[in-house]
C-alpha positions as a Python dict, from the first residue, in 0.01 Angstrom:
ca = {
    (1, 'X'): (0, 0, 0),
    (2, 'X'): (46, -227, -196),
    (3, 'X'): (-147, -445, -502),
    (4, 'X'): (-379, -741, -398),
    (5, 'X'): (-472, -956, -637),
    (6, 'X'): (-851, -879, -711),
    (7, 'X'): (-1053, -1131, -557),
    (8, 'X'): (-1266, -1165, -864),
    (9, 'X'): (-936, -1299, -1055),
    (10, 'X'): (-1038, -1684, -1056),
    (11, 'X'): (-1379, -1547, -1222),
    (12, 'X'): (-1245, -1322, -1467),
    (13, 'X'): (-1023, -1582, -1576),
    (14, 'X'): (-1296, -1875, -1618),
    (15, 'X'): (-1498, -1649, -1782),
    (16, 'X'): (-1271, -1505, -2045),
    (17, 'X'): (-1122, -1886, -2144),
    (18, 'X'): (-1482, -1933, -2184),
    (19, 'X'): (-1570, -1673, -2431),
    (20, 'X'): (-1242, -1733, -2611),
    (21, 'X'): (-1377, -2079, -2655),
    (22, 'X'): (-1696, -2039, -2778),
    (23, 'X'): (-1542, -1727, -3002),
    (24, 'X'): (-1266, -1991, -3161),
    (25, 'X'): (-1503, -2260, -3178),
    (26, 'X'): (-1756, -2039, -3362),
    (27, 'X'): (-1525, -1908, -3637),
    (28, 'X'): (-1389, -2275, -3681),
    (29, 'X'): (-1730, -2361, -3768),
    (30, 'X'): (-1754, -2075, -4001),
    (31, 'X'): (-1424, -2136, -4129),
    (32, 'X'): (-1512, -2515, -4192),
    (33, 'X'): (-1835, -2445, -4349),
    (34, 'X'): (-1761, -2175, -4603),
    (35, 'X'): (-1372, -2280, -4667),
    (36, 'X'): (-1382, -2635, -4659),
    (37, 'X'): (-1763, -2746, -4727),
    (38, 'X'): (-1643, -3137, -4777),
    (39, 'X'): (-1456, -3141, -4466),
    (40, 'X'): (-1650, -3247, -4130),
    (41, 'X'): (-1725, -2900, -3935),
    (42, 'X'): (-1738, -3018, -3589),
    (43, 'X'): (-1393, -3164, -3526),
    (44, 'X'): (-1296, -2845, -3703),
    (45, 'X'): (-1490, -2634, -3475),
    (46, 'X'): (-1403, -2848, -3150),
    (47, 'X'): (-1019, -2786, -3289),
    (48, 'X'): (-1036, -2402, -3294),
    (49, 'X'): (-1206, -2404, -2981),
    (50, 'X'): (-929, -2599, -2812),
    (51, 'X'): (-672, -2350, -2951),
    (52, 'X'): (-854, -2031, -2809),
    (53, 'X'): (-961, -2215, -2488),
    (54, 'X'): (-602, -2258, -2399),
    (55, 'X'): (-503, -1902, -2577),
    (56, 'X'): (-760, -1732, -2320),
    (57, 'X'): (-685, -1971, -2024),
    (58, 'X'): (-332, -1851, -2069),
    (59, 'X'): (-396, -1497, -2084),
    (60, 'X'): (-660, -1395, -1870),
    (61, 'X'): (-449, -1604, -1559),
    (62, 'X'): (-107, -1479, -1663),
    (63, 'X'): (-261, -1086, -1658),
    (64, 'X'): (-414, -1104, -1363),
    (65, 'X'): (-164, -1327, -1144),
    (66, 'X'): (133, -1197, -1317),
    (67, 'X'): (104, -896, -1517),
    (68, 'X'): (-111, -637, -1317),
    (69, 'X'): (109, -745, -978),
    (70, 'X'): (410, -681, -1201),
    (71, 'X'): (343, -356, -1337),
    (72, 'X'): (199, -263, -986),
    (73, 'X'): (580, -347, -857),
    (74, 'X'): (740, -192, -1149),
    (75, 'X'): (537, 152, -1150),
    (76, 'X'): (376, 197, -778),
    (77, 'X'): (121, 432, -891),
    (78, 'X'): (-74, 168, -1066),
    (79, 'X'): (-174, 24, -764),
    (80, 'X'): (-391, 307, -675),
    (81, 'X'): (-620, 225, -978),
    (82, 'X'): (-684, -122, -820),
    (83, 'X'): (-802, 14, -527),
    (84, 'X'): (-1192, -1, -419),
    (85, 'X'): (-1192, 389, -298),
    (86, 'X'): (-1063, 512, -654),
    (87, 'X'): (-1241, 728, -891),
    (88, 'X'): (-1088, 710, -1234),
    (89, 'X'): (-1092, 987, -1466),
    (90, 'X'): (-1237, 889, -1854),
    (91, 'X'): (-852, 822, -1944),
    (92, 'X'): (-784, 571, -1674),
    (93, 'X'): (-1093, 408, -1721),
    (94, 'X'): (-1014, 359, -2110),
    (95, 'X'): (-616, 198, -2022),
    (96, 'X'): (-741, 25, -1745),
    (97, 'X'): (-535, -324, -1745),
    (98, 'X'): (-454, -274, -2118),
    (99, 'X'): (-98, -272, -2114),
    (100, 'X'): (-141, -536, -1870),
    (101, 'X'): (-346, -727, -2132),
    (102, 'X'): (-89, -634, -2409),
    (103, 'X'): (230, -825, -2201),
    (104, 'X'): (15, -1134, -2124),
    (105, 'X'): (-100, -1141, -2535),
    (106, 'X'): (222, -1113, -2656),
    (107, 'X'): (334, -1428, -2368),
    (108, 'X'): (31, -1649, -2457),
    (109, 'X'): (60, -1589, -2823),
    (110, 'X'): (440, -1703, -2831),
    (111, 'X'): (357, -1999, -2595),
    (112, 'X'): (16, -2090, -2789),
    (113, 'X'): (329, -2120, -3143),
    (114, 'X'): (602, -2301, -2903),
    (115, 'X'): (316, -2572, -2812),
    (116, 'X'): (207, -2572, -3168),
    (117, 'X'): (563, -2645, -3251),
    (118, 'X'): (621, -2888, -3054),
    (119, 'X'): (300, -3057, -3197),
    (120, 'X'): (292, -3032, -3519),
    (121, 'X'): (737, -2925, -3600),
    (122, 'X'): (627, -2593, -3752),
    (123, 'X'): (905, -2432, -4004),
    (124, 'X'): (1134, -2155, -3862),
    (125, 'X'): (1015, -2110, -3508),
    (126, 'X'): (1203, -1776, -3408),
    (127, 'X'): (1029, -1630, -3636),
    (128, 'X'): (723, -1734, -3580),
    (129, 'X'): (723, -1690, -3231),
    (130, 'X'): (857, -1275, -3289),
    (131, 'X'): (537, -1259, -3537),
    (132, 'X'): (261, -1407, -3267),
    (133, 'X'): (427, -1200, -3016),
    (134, 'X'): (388, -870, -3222),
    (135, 'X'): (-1, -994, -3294),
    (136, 'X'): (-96, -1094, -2961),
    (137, 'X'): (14, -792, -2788),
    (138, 'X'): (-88, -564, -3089),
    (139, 'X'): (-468, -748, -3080),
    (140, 'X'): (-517, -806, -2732),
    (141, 'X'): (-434, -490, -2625),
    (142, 'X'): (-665, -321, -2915),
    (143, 'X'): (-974, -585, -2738),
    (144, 'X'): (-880, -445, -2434),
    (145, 'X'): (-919, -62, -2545),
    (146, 'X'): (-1232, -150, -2667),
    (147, 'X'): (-1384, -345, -2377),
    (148, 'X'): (-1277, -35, -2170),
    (149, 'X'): (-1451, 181, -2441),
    (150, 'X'): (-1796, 47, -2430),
    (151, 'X'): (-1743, 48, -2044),
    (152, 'X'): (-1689, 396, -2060),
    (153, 'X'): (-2034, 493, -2286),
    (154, 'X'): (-2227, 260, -2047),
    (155, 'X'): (-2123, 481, -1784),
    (156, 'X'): (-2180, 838, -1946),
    (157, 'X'): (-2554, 674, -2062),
    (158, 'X'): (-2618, 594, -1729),
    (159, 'X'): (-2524, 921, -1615),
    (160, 'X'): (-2696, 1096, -1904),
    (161, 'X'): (-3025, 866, -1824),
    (162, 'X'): (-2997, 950, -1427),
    (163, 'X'): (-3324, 1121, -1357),
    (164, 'X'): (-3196, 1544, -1228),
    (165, 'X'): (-3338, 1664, -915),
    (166, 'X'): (-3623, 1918, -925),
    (167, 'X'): (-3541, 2277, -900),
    (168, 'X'): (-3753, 2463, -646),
    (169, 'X'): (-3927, 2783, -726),
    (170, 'X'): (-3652, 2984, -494),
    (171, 'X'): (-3403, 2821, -708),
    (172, 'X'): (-3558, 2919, -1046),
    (173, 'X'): (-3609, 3277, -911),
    (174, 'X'): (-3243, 3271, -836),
    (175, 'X'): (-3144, 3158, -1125),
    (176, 'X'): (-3353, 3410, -1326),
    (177, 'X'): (-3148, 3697, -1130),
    (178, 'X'): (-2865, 3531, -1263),
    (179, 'X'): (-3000, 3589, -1637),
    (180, 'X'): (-3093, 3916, -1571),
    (181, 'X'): (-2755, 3992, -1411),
    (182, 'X'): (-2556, 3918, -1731),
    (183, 'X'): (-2793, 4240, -1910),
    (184, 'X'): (-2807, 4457, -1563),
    (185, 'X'): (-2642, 4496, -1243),
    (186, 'X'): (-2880, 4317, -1007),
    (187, 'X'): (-2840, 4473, -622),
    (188, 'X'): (-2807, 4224, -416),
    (189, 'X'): (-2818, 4212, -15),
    (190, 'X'): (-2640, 3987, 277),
    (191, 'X'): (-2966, 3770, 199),
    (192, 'X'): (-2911, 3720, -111),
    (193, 'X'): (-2512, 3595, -62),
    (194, 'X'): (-2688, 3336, 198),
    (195, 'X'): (-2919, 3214, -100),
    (196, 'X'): (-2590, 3146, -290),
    (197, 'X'): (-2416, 2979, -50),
    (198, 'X'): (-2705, 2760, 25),
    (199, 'X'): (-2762, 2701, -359),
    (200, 'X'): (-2376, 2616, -392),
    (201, 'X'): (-2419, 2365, -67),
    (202, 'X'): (-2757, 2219, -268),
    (203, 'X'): (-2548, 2148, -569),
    (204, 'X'): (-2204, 1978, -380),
    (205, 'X'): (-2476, 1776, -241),
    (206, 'X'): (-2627, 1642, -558),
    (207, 'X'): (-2286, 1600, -732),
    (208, 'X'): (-2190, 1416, -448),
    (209, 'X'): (-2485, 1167, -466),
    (210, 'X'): (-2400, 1184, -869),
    (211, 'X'): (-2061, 1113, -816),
    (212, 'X'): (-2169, 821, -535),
    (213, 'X'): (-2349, 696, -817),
    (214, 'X'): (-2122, 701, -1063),
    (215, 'X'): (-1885, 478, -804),
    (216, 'X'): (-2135, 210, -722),
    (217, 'X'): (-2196, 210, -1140),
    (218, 'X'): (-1819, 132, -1169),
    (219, 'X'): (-1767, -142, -913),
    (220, 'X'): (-2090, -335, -1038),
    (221, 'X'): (-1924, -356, -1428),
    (222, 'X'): (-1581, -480, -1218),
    (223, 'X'): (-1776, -712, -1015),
    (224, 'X'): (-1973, -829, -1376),
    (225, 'X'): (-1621, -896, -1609),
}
């Protein structure tokens, strides 16, 4: 099967020209105010913000209507990481859509300096162009890691914060045989290996409502980007 484009896309991409605005904007500002005190800040600002409005605008729609299909038709296996039913391990979940991010960087970068250009006739284009390109990918893909790094100790905190079930007084008796077992042979009967299988059923059980959990926890942070 297949990629399809995740139907949060449009979303995703609104919201991360929006952040890229109000991030450019705000360090125009800063700039403004702390490099050039007699200049007016607010065109300054309003400038910036322009720049990373159409910086994020370009990258957020060119990964996810262009890069994450491509790499999903370029390496198949990628598509299974798109798809609702699949668990990631901690690696997967800390590369998801980096690469991805990295390609569409490095192509709004060099677009952001060929507009520029074309603007404002900025000297020696080529290399200008190989420089954003480096930085882009280089910087986006390093904001992507990160993203998928705090996503990542969200989900072990939840997991660490999950209340555990109570153990029942059979299963602290069993597991008190256990202790003694590792300092004496403990006899134990066909009653006994019924216990254990039981116990072992208990626990699939609860790592399946854990791991249930732990699914539900991951599609509400996709549904919230």
């Amino acid at each position: 099967m297949g990629y399809v484009v995740d139907p949060n896309a449009a979303s995703i991409s609104l919201n991360g020209t929006i952040a890229c605005f109000a991030a450019s904007a705000m360090l125009g500002g800063v700039y403004a105010r702390m490099a050039l005190p007699a200049a007016p800040t607010l065109p300054i600002a309003a400038q910036y913000g322009l720049n990373g409005g159409f910086f994020g605008a370009t990258l957020f729609h060119l990964r996810e209507y262009a890069c994450v299909p491509l790499l999903c038709a370029v390496f198949p296996g990628r598509a299974r990481m798109y798809s609702p039913d699949f668990t990631p391990n901690w690696f997967e979940m800390r590369m998801r859509k980096v690469p991805e991010t990295g390609l569409a960087g490095a192509a709004a970068a060099a677009l952001n300096v060929f507009v520029a250009h074309k603007i404002a006739r900025l000297p020696s284009l080529p290399t200008a162009m190989r420089n954003a390109t480096l930085a882009g990918a280089v910087l986006c893909s390093f904001l992507a890691y990160v993203e998928n790094e705090t996503r990542v100790l969200r989900v072990k905190f939840s997991q660490e914060s999950s209340p555990q079930p109570e153990k029942t007084p059979q299963e602290r008796l069993d597991a008190m045989k256990n202790a003694l077992g590792l300092l004496a042979p403990v006899r134990r009967g066909p009653e006994d290996d019924v216990k254990a299988l039981e116990q072992l059923q208990r626990e699939k059980q609860d790592a399946n409502v854990r791991l249930e959990a732990v699914r539900r926890r991951l599609k509400d942070l996709d549904d919230s980007r």
